[in-house]
Amino acid sequence: MRQKPTVLAREIVASSRLFRVEEMQLRFANGVERTYERLVGKGVGYGAVMIVALEDAEHALLVEEYCGGTETYELSLPKGLIEPGEDVLVAANRELKEEAGFGARYLEYLGELSLSPGYMNQKIQVVMACDLYPERLPGDEPEPLRLDRVNLHELAALMQNPLFSEGRALAALYLARDLLMQRGEFHP
Amino acid sequence: MRQKPTVLAREIVASSRLFRVEEMQLRFANGVERTYERLVGKGVGYGAVMIVALEDAEHALLVEEYCGGTETYELSLPKGLIEPGEDVLVAANRELKEEAGFGARYLEYLGELSLSPGYMNQKIQVVMACDLYPERLPGDEPEPLRLDRVNLHELAALMQNPLFSEGRALAALYLARDLLMQRGEFHP
């Protein structure tokens, strides 16, 4: 492990309802000094979860939602914030019921992905959900989400779908497919 | 295509050297009104590029860099900003030379990934680079990056490496592997 840079100073330089920007003065081990900026949590973050929900042996559920960042409707995986004290698998099942109208009898934790570690400290937990059954919980979405699906054989093609773009969702889908392949439950 | 919400108002509510937060008042097609926040570009963005550089038939290069967001050294793919007017493949080759000390004789555009479309409009272009040769260009990094590699057979295991976390980098690696597999140039 390399020696981390020394933090000479920290300061919150901008803040809004959802975002906070911290400026850091850093001195690297070689003596070089730099000013970095990063987004930091608002102190209410218990993390987030993203769900690869398998409808059958080769299809995963997608939801279409209005995205404020890109100002378009986009397809992605069901996801949402983990509530205070909530177990990550419980949060995954709750979000799946709220966003997609399904619960899962089997949930498995796949790991954690970061968003953009150079500039943000946000991480998302990835959960695979199988053996689905219809169950809907009311969520906080302004309108119902449209449900869609992707064939796990066609993930490279999903990248070409103009409605789909999210890198970490694509990573989660590939990761689930990779694990199913290793277990002999998916055949390329 | 669904009817997009009407934007009732927009306002920049926070701003720093790198980040700008816009608040949007939205009215959805069903009449529900919501306040959204998103990060918008600072008006100098020509986008970014991320490179899957193949050292041989089954290894891709990784670089270890200090990440201000997570305050750790992390392994990820070489990446960087595209300069004004610069072609995406030219930018990929330049970043590869600056960050990893290699140029590529063959470069192929794989597609575009978004970061977090709900909250940001940032996108990154993914480029695959093959037939590498040693060439170093001076970059803007505060210190030289340590070079590493990942075996494309071991992407699911990479997720367990505490030094690696970036979702879109994992997506780019899986995507390159998938294309190589489809072409019969990689065997699982």
GROMACS .gro file of C-alpha atoms in nm:
model
  376
    1MET     CA    1   0.000   0.000   0.000
    2ARG     CA    2   0.138   0.338  -0.102
    3GLN     CA    3   0.171   0.626   0.141
    4LYS     CA    4  -0.142   0.839   0.111
    5PRO     CA    5  -0.106   1.213   0.050
    6THR     CA    6  -0.118   1.437   0.356
    7VAL     CA    7  -0.436   1.644   0.383
    8LEU     CA    8  -0.315   1.999   0.454
    9ALA     CA    9  -0.665   2.152   0.467
   10ARG     CA   10  -1.030   2.069   0.406
   11GLU     CA   11  -1.320   2.305   0.346
   12ILE     CA   12  -1.684   2.273   0.234
   13VAL     CA   13  -1.698   2.511  -0.064
   14ALA     CA   14  -2.053   2.448  -0.190
   15SER     CA   15  -2.367   2.288  -0.053
   16SER     CA   16  -2.724   2.220  -0.166
   17ARG     CA   17  -3.014   2.005  -0.049
   18LEU     CA   18  -2.858   1.683  -0.191
   19PHE     CA   19  -2.492   1.765  -0.258
   20ARG     CA   20  -2.194   1.896  -0.069
   21VAL     CA   21  -1.855   1.977  -0.225
   22GLU     CA   22  -1.536   1.952  -0.019
   23GLU     CA   23  -1.209   2.109  -0.128
   24MET     CA   24  -0.893   1.934  -0.007
   25GLN     CA   25  -0.536   2.064  -0.015
   26LEU     CA   26  -0.313   1.758  -0.061
   27ARG     CA   27   0.062   1.701  -0.041
   28PHE     CA   28   0.170   1.382  -0.217
   29ALA     CA   29   0.459   1.166  -0.092
   30ASN     CA   30   0.684   1.319  -0.360
   31GLY     CA   31   0.620   1.670  -0.226
   32VAL     CA   32   0.380   1.779  -0.504
   33GLU     CA   33   0.083   1.980  -0.372
   34ARG     CA   34  -0.258   1.984  -0.538
   35THR     CA   35  -0.611   2.111  -0.474
   36TYR     CA   36  -0.877   1.840  -0.513
   37GLU     CA   37  -1.256   1.869  -0.502
   38ARG     CA   38  -1.494   1.589  -0.416
   39LEU     CA   39  -1.862   1.530  -0.346
   40VAL     CA   40  -1.925   1.413   0.007
   41GLY     CA   41  -2.235   1.265   0.171
   42LYS     CA   42  -2.487   1.490   0.344
   43GLY     CA   43  -2.451   1.290   0.663
   44VAL     CA   44  -2.779   1.102   0.613
   45GLY     CA   45  -2.643   0.832   0.381
   46TYR     CA   46  -2.689   0.467   0.463
   47GLY     CA   47  -2.587   0.371   0.112
   48ALA     CA   48  -2.783   0.241  -0.183
   49VAL     CA   49  -2.869  -0.093  -0.339
   50MET     CA   50  -2.914  -0.209  -0.701
   51ILE     CA   51  -3.097  -0.531  -0.785
   52VAL     CA   52  -3.042  -0.785  -1.065
   53ALA     CA   53  -3.383  -0.958  -1.047
   54LEU     CA   54  -3.405  -1.275  -1.257
   55GLU     CA   55  -3.746  -1.334  -1.410
   56ASP     CA   56  -3.631  -1.673  -1.543
   57ALA     CA   57  -3.302  -1.846  -1.626
   58GLU     CA   58  -3.197  -1.580  -1.878
   59HIS     CA   59  -3.396  -1.256  -1.828
   60ALA     CA   60  -3.336  -0.975  -1.578
   61LEU     CA   61  -3.593  -0.702  -1.500
   62LEU     CA   62  -3.530  -0.342  -1.603
   63VAL     CA   63  -3.730  -0.036  -1.501
   64GLU     CA   64  -3.781   0.279  -1.706
   65GLU     CA   65  -3.764   0.595  -1.498
   66TYR     CA   66  -3.731   0.968  -1.561
   67CYS     CA   67  -3.371   1.069  -1.491
   68GLY     CA   68  -3.314   1.428  -1.385
   69GLY     CA   69  -2.941   1.413  -1.461
   70THR     CA   70  -2.982   1.335  -1.830
   71GLU     CA   71  -3.340   1.473  -1.861
   72THR     CA   72  -3.455   1.155  -2.036
   73TYR     CA   73  -3.645   0.839  -1.953
   74GLU     CA   74  -3.384   0.565  -1.908
   75LEU     CA   75  -3.387   0.190  -1.857
   76SER     CA   76  -3.182   0.065  -1.566
   77LEU     CA   77  -3.192  -0.183  -1.278
   78PRO     CA   78  -3.429  -0.125  -0.986
   79LYS     CA   79  -3.236   0.064  -0.715
   80GLY     CA   80  -3.279   0.287  -0.418
   81LEU     CA   81  -3.152   0.411  -0.085
   82ILE     CA   82  -3.105   0.180   0.213
   83GLU     CA   83  -3.304   0.301   0.514
   84PRO     CA   84  -3.143   0.357   0.858
   85GLY     CA   85  -3.067   0.019   1.017
   86GLU     CA   86  -3.208  -0.174   0.720
   87ASP     CA   87  -3.031  -0.493   0.608
   88VAL     CA   88  -2.905  -0.472   0.251
   89LEU     CA   89  -3.103  -0.779   0.133
   90VAL     CA   90  -3.420  -0.647   0.299
   91ALA     CA   91  -3.366  -0.310   0.130
   92ALA     CA   92  -3.318  -0.486  -0.205
   93ASN     CA   93  -3.643  -0.677  -0.170
   94ARG     CA   94  -3.833  -0.363  -0.061
   95GLU     CA   95  -3.704  -0.160  -0.358
   96LEU     CA   96  -3.789  -0.447  -0.594
   97LYS     CA   97  -4.147  -0.452  -0.462
   98GLU     CA   98  -4.177  -0.070  -0.485
   99GLU     CA   99  -4.021  -0.022  -0.829
  100ALA     CA  100  -4.099  -0.346  -1.014
  101GLY     CA  101  -4.395  -0.500  -0.828
  102PHE     CA  102  -4.211  -0.822  -0.742
  103GLY     CA  103  -4.071  -0.978  -0.428
  104ALA     CA  104  -3.795  -1.241  -0.428
  105ARG     CA  105  -3.777  -1.565  -0.229
  106TYR     CA  106  -3.397  -1.584  -0.282
  107LEU     CA  107  -3.160  -1.287  -0.246
  108GLU     CA  108  -2.781  -1.297  -0.275
  109TYR     CA  109  -2.526  -1.020  -0.209
  110LEU     CA  110  -2.282  -0.982  -0.500
  111GLY     CA  111  -2.062  -0.695  -0.383
  112GLU     CA  112  -2.009  -0.320  -0.382
  113LEU     CA  113  -1.942  -0.084  -0.674
  114SER     CA  114  -1.822   0.276  -0.656
  115LEU     CA  115  -1.949   0.552  -0.881
  116SER     CA  116  -1.647   0.768  -0.955
  117PRO     CA  117  -1.388   0.721  -0.682
  118GLY     CA  118  -1.178   1.014  -0.803
  119TYR     CA  119  -1.454   1.263  -0.726
  120MET     CA  120  -1.718   1.096  -0.508
  121ASN     CA  121  -1.741   0.858  -0.214
  122GLN     CA  122  -2.077   0.705  -0.317
  123LYS     CA  123  -2.097   0.325  -0.330
  124ILE     CA  124  -2.383   0.097  -0.429
  125GLN     CA  125  -2.447  -0.259  -0.306
  126VAL     CA  126  -2.533  -0.514  -0.576
  127VAL     CA  127  -2.788  -0.785  -0.496
  128MET     CA  128  -2.913  -1.071  -0.716
  129ALA     CA  129  -3.280  -1.168  -0.666
  130CYS     CA  130  -3.436  -1.494  -0.787
  131ASP     CA  131  -3.759  -1.691  -0.748
  132LEU     CA  132  -3.983  -1.383  -0.792
  133TYR     CA  133  -4.352  -1.349  -0.702
  134PRO     CA  134  -4.590  -1.056  -0.760
  135GLU     CA  135  -4.602  -0.811  -0.469
  136ARG     CA  136  -4.623  -0.435  -0.488
  137LEU     CA  137  -4.535  -0.183  -0.216
  138PRO     CA  138  -4.601   0.191  -0.251
  139GLY     CA  139  -4.278   0.377  -0.329
  140ASP     CA  140  -4.175   0.742  -0.343
  141GLU     CA  141  -4.169   0.765  -0.724
  142PRO     CA  142  -4.370   1.050  -0.878
  143GLU     CA  143  -4.526   0.808  -1.131
  144PRO     CA  144  -4.533   0.429  -1.186
  145LEU     CA  145  -4.220   0.292  -1.355
  146ARG     CA  146  -4.255   0.100  -1.683
  147LEU     CA  147  -4.122  -0.254  -1.654
  148ASP     CA  148  -3.897  -0.413  -1.918
  149ARG     CA  149  -3.647  -0.699  -1.934
  150VAL     CA  150  -3.310  -0.785  -2.087
  151ASN     CA  151  -3.190  -1.121  -2.210
  152LEU     CA  152  -2.857  -1.196  -2.040
  153HIS     CA  153  -2.730  -1.326  -2.376
  154GLU     CA  154  -2.769  -0.974  -2.517
  155LEU     CA  155  -2.582  -0.749  -2.271
  156ALA     CA  156  -2.340  -0.615  -2.534
  157ALA     CA  157  -2.643  -0.517  -2.746
  158LEU     CA  158  -2.807  -0.346  -2.444
  159MET     CA  159  -2.522  -0.092  -2.459
  160GLN     CA  160  -2.650   0.006  -2.807
  161ASN     CA  161  -3.008   0.064  -2.679
  162PRO     CA  162  -3.053   0.445  -2.669
  163LEU     CA  163  -3.271   0.406  -2.358
  164PHE     CA  164  -2.991   0.236  -2.159
  165SER     CA  165  -2.663   0.393  -2.047
  166GLU     CA  166  -2.579   0.333  -1.681
  167GLY     CA  167  -2.229   0.184  -1.638
  168ARG     CA  168  -2.275   0.034  -1.292
  169ALA     CA  169  -2.604  -0.133  -1.397
  170LEU     CA  170  -2.425  -0.295  -1.691
  171ALA     CA  171  -2.147  -0.408  -1.455
  172ALA     CA  172  -2.405  -0.561  -1.216
  173LEU     CA  173  -2.577  -0.750  -1.501
  174TYR     CA  174  -2.246  -0.888  -1.632
  175LEU     CA  175  -2.139  -0.982  -1.280
  176ALA     CA  176  -2.460  -1.177  -1.214
  177ARG     CA  177  -2.431  -1.352  -1.551
  178ASP     CA  178  -2.067  -1.439  -1.480
  179LEU     CA  179  -2.157  -1.598  -1.144
  180LEU     CA  180  -2.449  -1.792  -1.296
  181MET     CA  181  -2.214  -1.915  -1.571
  182GLN     CA  182  -1.952  -2.026  -1.317
  183ARG     CA  183  -2.227  -2.225  -1.139
  184GLY     CA  184  -2.346  -2.385  -1.462
  185GLU     CA  185  -2.686  -2.209  -1.434
  186PHE     CA  186  -2.636  -1.998  -1.748
  187HIS     CA  187  -2.499  -2.112  -2.083
  188PRO     CA  188  -2.346  -1.863  -2.327
  189MET     CA  189  -4.134   0.725  -2.571
  190ARG     CA  190  -4.316   0.864  -2.267
  191GLN     CA  191  -4.404   1.229  -2.234
  192LYS     CA  192  -4.126   1.400  -2.040
  193PRO     CA  193  -4.214   1.608  -1.733
  194THR     CA  194  -4.252   1.981  -1.786
  195VAL     CA  195  -3.971   2.189  -1.636
  196LEU     CA  196  -4.147   2.463  -1.440
  197ALA     CA  197  -3.826   2.630  -1.316
  198ARG     CA  198  -3.449   2.583  -1.310
  199GLU     CA  199  -3.193   2.745  -1.082
  200ILE     CA  200  -2.823   2.698  -1.004
  201VAL     CA  201  -2.826   2.650  -0.627
  202ALA     CA  202  -2.457   2.568  -0.561
  203SER     CA  203  -2.134   2.605  -0.751
  204SER     CA  204  -1.763   2.530  -0.698
  205ARG     CA  205  -1.453   2.510  -0.917
  206LEU     CA  206  -1.551   2.165  -1.056
  207PHE     CA  207  -1.918   2.116  -0.973
  208ARG     CA  208  -2.245   2.300  -1.032
  209VAL     CA  209  -2.581   2.194  -0.886
  210GLU     CA  210  -2.905   2.275  -1.066
  211GLU     CA  211  -3.246   2.257  -0.899
  212MET     CA  212  -3.538   2.176  -1.129
  213GLN     CA  213  -3.910   2.206  -1.054
  214LEU     CA  214  -4.081   1.932  -1.253
  215ARG     CA  215  -4.443   1.852  -1.332
  216PHE     CA  216  -4.493   1.491  -1.445
  217ALA     CA  217  -4.755   1.390  -1.705
  218ASN     CA  218  -4.985   1.271  -1.424
  219GLY     CA  219  -4.976   1.616  -1.261
  220VAL     CA  220  -4.741   1.526  -0.975
  221GLU     CA  221  -4.486   1.802  -0.903
  222ARG     CA  222  -4.138   1.737  -0.763
  223THR     CA  223  -3.814   1.922  -0.696
  224TYR     CA  224  -3.508   1.748  -0.845
  225GLU     CA  225  -3.139   1.832  -0.808
  226ARG     CA  226  -2.870   1.736  -1.053
  227LEU     CA  227  -2.501   1.801  -1.119
  228VAL     CA  228  -2.444   1.982  -1.446
  229GLY     CA  229  -2.127   2.044  -1.645
  230LYS     CA  230  -1.924   2.360  -1.589
  231GLY     CA  231  -1.948   2.446  -1.958
  232VAL     CA  232  -1.594   2.330  -2.035
  233GLY     CA  233  -1.671   1.960  -2.076
  234TYR     CA  234  -1.578   1.776  -2.394
  235GLY     CA  235  -1.642   1.445  -2.225
  236ALA     CA  236  -1.413   1.173  -2.097
  237VAL     CA  237  -1.267   0.848  -2.221
  238MET     CA  238  -1.185   0.516  -2.048
  239ILE     CA  239  -0.951   0.262  -2.207
  240VAL     CA  240  -0.950  -0.120  -2.197
  241ALA     CA  241  -0.588  -0.174  -2.312
  242LEU     CA  242  -0.507  -0.537  -2.392
  243GLU     CA  243  -0.153  -0.638  -2.305
  244ASP     CA  244  -0.207  -0.981  -2.461
  245ALA     CA  245  -0.501  -1.208  -2.548
  246GLU     CA  246  -0.626  -1.221  -2.189
  247HIS     CA  247  -0.482  -0.935  -1.982
  248ALA     CA  248  -0.598  -0.572  -1.958
  249LEU     CA  249  -0.392  -0.292  -1.802
  250LEU     CA  250  -0.501  -0.128  -1.476
  251VAL     CA  251  -0.354   0.184  -1.315
  252GLU     CA  252  -0.338   0.260  -0.945
  253GLU     CA  253  -0.414   0.623  -0.865
  254TYR     CA  254  -0.499   0.828  -0.558
  255CYS     CA  255  -0.873   0.893  -0.555
  256GLY     CA  256  -0.988   1.207  -0.376
  257GLY     CA  257  -1.349   1.086  -0.357
  258THR     CA  258  -1.274   0.775  -0.154
  259GLU     CA  259  -0.939   0.900  -0.010
  260THR     CA  260  -0.769   0.575  -0.109
  261TYR     CA  261  -0.539   0.446  -0.381
  262GLU     CA  262  -0.758   0.252  -0.624
  263LEU     CA  263  -0.704   0.032  -0.929
  264SER     CA  264  -0.906   0.124  -1.234
  265LEU     CA  265  -0.879   0.163  -1.609
  266PRO     CA  266  -0.671   0.446  -1.757
  267LYS     CA  267  -0.906   0.738  -1.824
  268GLY     CA  268  -0.914   1.112  -1.870
  269LEU     CA  269  -1.081   1.415  -2.022
  270ILE     CA  270  -1.111   1.462  -2.398
  271GLU     CA  271  -0.951   1.790  -2.509
  272PRO     CA  272  -1.138   2.048  -2.718
  273GLY     CA  273  -1.173   1.920  -3.075
  274GLU     CA  274  -0.987   1.596  -2.996
  275ASP     CA  275  -1.108   1.273  -3.157
  276VAL     CA  276  -1.213   1.013  -2.899
  277LEU     CA  277  -0.965   0.748  -3.024
  278VAL     CA  278  -0.681   1.005  -3.028
  279ALA     CA  279  -0.775   1.107  -2.672
  280ALA     CA  280  -0.777   0.740  -2.565
  281ASN     CA  281  -0.428   0.682  -2.707
  282ARG     CA  282  -0.295   1.003  -2.546
  283GLU     CA  283  -0.434   0.910  -2.203
  284LEU     CA  284  -0.293   0.558  -2.239
  285LYS     CA  285   0.052   0.704  -2.311
  286GLU     CA  286   0.026   0.952  -2.021
  287GLU     CA  287  -0.113   0.716  -1.757
  288ALA     CA  288   0.025   0.374  -1.854
  289GLY     CA  289   0.329   0.445  -2.074
  290PHE     CA  290   0.188   0.258  -2.375
  291GLY     CA  291   0.055   0.356  -2.715
  292ALA     CA  292  -0.179   0.134  -2.919
  293ARG     CA  293  -0.162   0.054  -3.291
  294TYR     CA  294  -0.530  -0.053  -3.292
  295LEU     CA  295  -0.811   0.138  -3.120
  296GLU     CA  296  -1.182   0.056  -3.133
  297TYR     CA  297  -1.478   0.254  -2.998
  298LEU     CA  298  -1.706   0.036  -2.781
  299GLY     CA  299  -1.974   0.284  -2.671
  300GLU     CA  300  -2.082   0.533  -2.408
  301LEU     CA  301  -2.165   0.478  -2.039
  302SER     CA  302  -2.338   0.717  -1.802
  303LEU     CA  303  -2.237   0.764  -1.440
  304SER     CA  304  -2.564   0.814  -1.252
  305PRO     CA  305  -2.831   0.938  -1.495
  306GLY     CA  306  -3.073   1.019  -1.212
  307TYR     CA  307  -2.842   1.287  -1.072
  308MET     CA  308  -2.570   1.368  -1.328
  309ASN     CA  309  -2.533   1.418  -1.700
  310GLN     CA  310  -2.174   1.291  -1.718
  311LYS     CA  311  -2.094   1.025  -1.979
  312ILE     CA  312  -1.771   0.839  -2.056
  313GLN     CA  313  -1.662   0.694  -2.390
  314VAL     CA  314  -1.522   0.340  -2.377
  315VAL     CA  315  -1.235   0.248  -2.611
  316MET     CA  316  -1.056  -0.085  -2.654
  317ALA     CA  317  -0.684  -0.061  -2.734
  318CYS     CA  318  -0.473  -0.348  -2.874
  319ASP     CA  319  -0.126  -0.408  -3.021
  320LEU     CA  320   0.049  -0.195  -2.756
  321TYR     CA  321   0.403  -0.052  -2.771
  322PRO     CA  322   0.598   0.143  -2.506
  323GLU     CA  323   0.557   0.520  -2.535
  324ARG     CA  324   0.523   0.768  -2.253
  325LEU     CA  325   0.381   1.119  -2.268
  326PRO     CA  326   0.395   1.361  -1.973
  327GLY     CA  327   0.053   1.384  -1.803
  328ASP     CA  328  -0.100   1.609  -1.540
  329GLU     CA  329  -0.088   1.351  -1.260
  330PRO     CA  330   0.077   1.466  -0.935
  331GLU     CA  331   0.282   1.143  -0.922
  332PRO     CA  332   0.349   0.845  -1.154
  333LEU     CA  333   0.071   0.584  -1.153
  334ARG     CA  334   0.155   0.225  -1.062
  335LEU     CA  335   0.075  -0.016  -1.342
  336ASP     CA  336  -0.107  -0.347  -1.284
  337ARG     CA  337  -0.310  -0.592  -1.491
  338VAL     CA  338  -0.620  -0.810  -1.468
  339ASN     CA  339  -0.681  -1.147  -1.630
  340LEU     CA  340  -1.009  -1.125  -1.824
  341HIS     CA  341  -1.095  -1.474  -1.691
  342GLU     CA  342  -1.100  -1.325  -1.339
  343LEU     CA  343  -1.335  -1.025  -1.360
  344ALA     CA  344  -1.576  -1.158  -1.097
  345ALA     CA  345  -1.277  -1.197  -0.860
  346LEU     CA  346  -1.160  -0.839  -0.939
  347MET     CA  347  -1.477  -0.719  -0.765
  348GLN     CA  348  -1.344  -0.882  -0.444
  349ASN     CA  349  -1.008  -0.697  -0.469
  350PRO     CA  350  -1.020  -0.423  -0.202
  351LEU     CA  351  -0.820  -0.194  -0.432
  352PHE     CA  352  -1.083  -0.210  -0.709
  353SER     CA  353  -1.437  -0.072  -0.696
  354GLU     CA  354  -1.534   0.137  -1.000
  355GLY     CA  355  -1.859   0.015  -1.159
  356ARG     CA  356  -1.815   0.163  -1.504
  357ALA     CA  357  -1.459   0.025  -1.529
  358LEU     CA  358  -1.593  -0.324  -1.450
  359ALA     CA  359  -1.864  -0.272  -1.715
  360ALA     CA  360  -1.602  -0.169  -1.973
  361LEU     CA  361  -1.388  -0.476  -1.898
  362TYR     CA  362  -1.685  -0.714  -1.927
  363LEU     CA  363  -1.799  -0.542  -2.245
  364ALA     CA  364  -1.456  -0.579  -2.412
  365ARG     CA  365  -1.439  -0.946  -2.304
  366ASP     CA  366  -1.789  -1.009  -2.438
  367LEU     CA  367  -1.698  -0.863  -2.779
  368LEU     CA  368  -1.371  -1.061  -2.795
  369MET     CA  369  -1.567  -1.378  -2.706
  370GLN     CA  370  -1.825  -1.311  -2.979
  371ARG     CA  371  -1.537  -1.277  -3.227
  372GLY     CA  372  -1.374  -1.601  -3.109
  373GLU     CA  373  -1.067  -1.410  -2.982
  374PHE     CA  374  -1.127  -1.498  -2.616
  375HIS     CA  375  -1.223  -1.836  -2.472
  376PRO     CA  376  -1.399  -1.863  -2.134
   0.00000   0.00000   0.00000
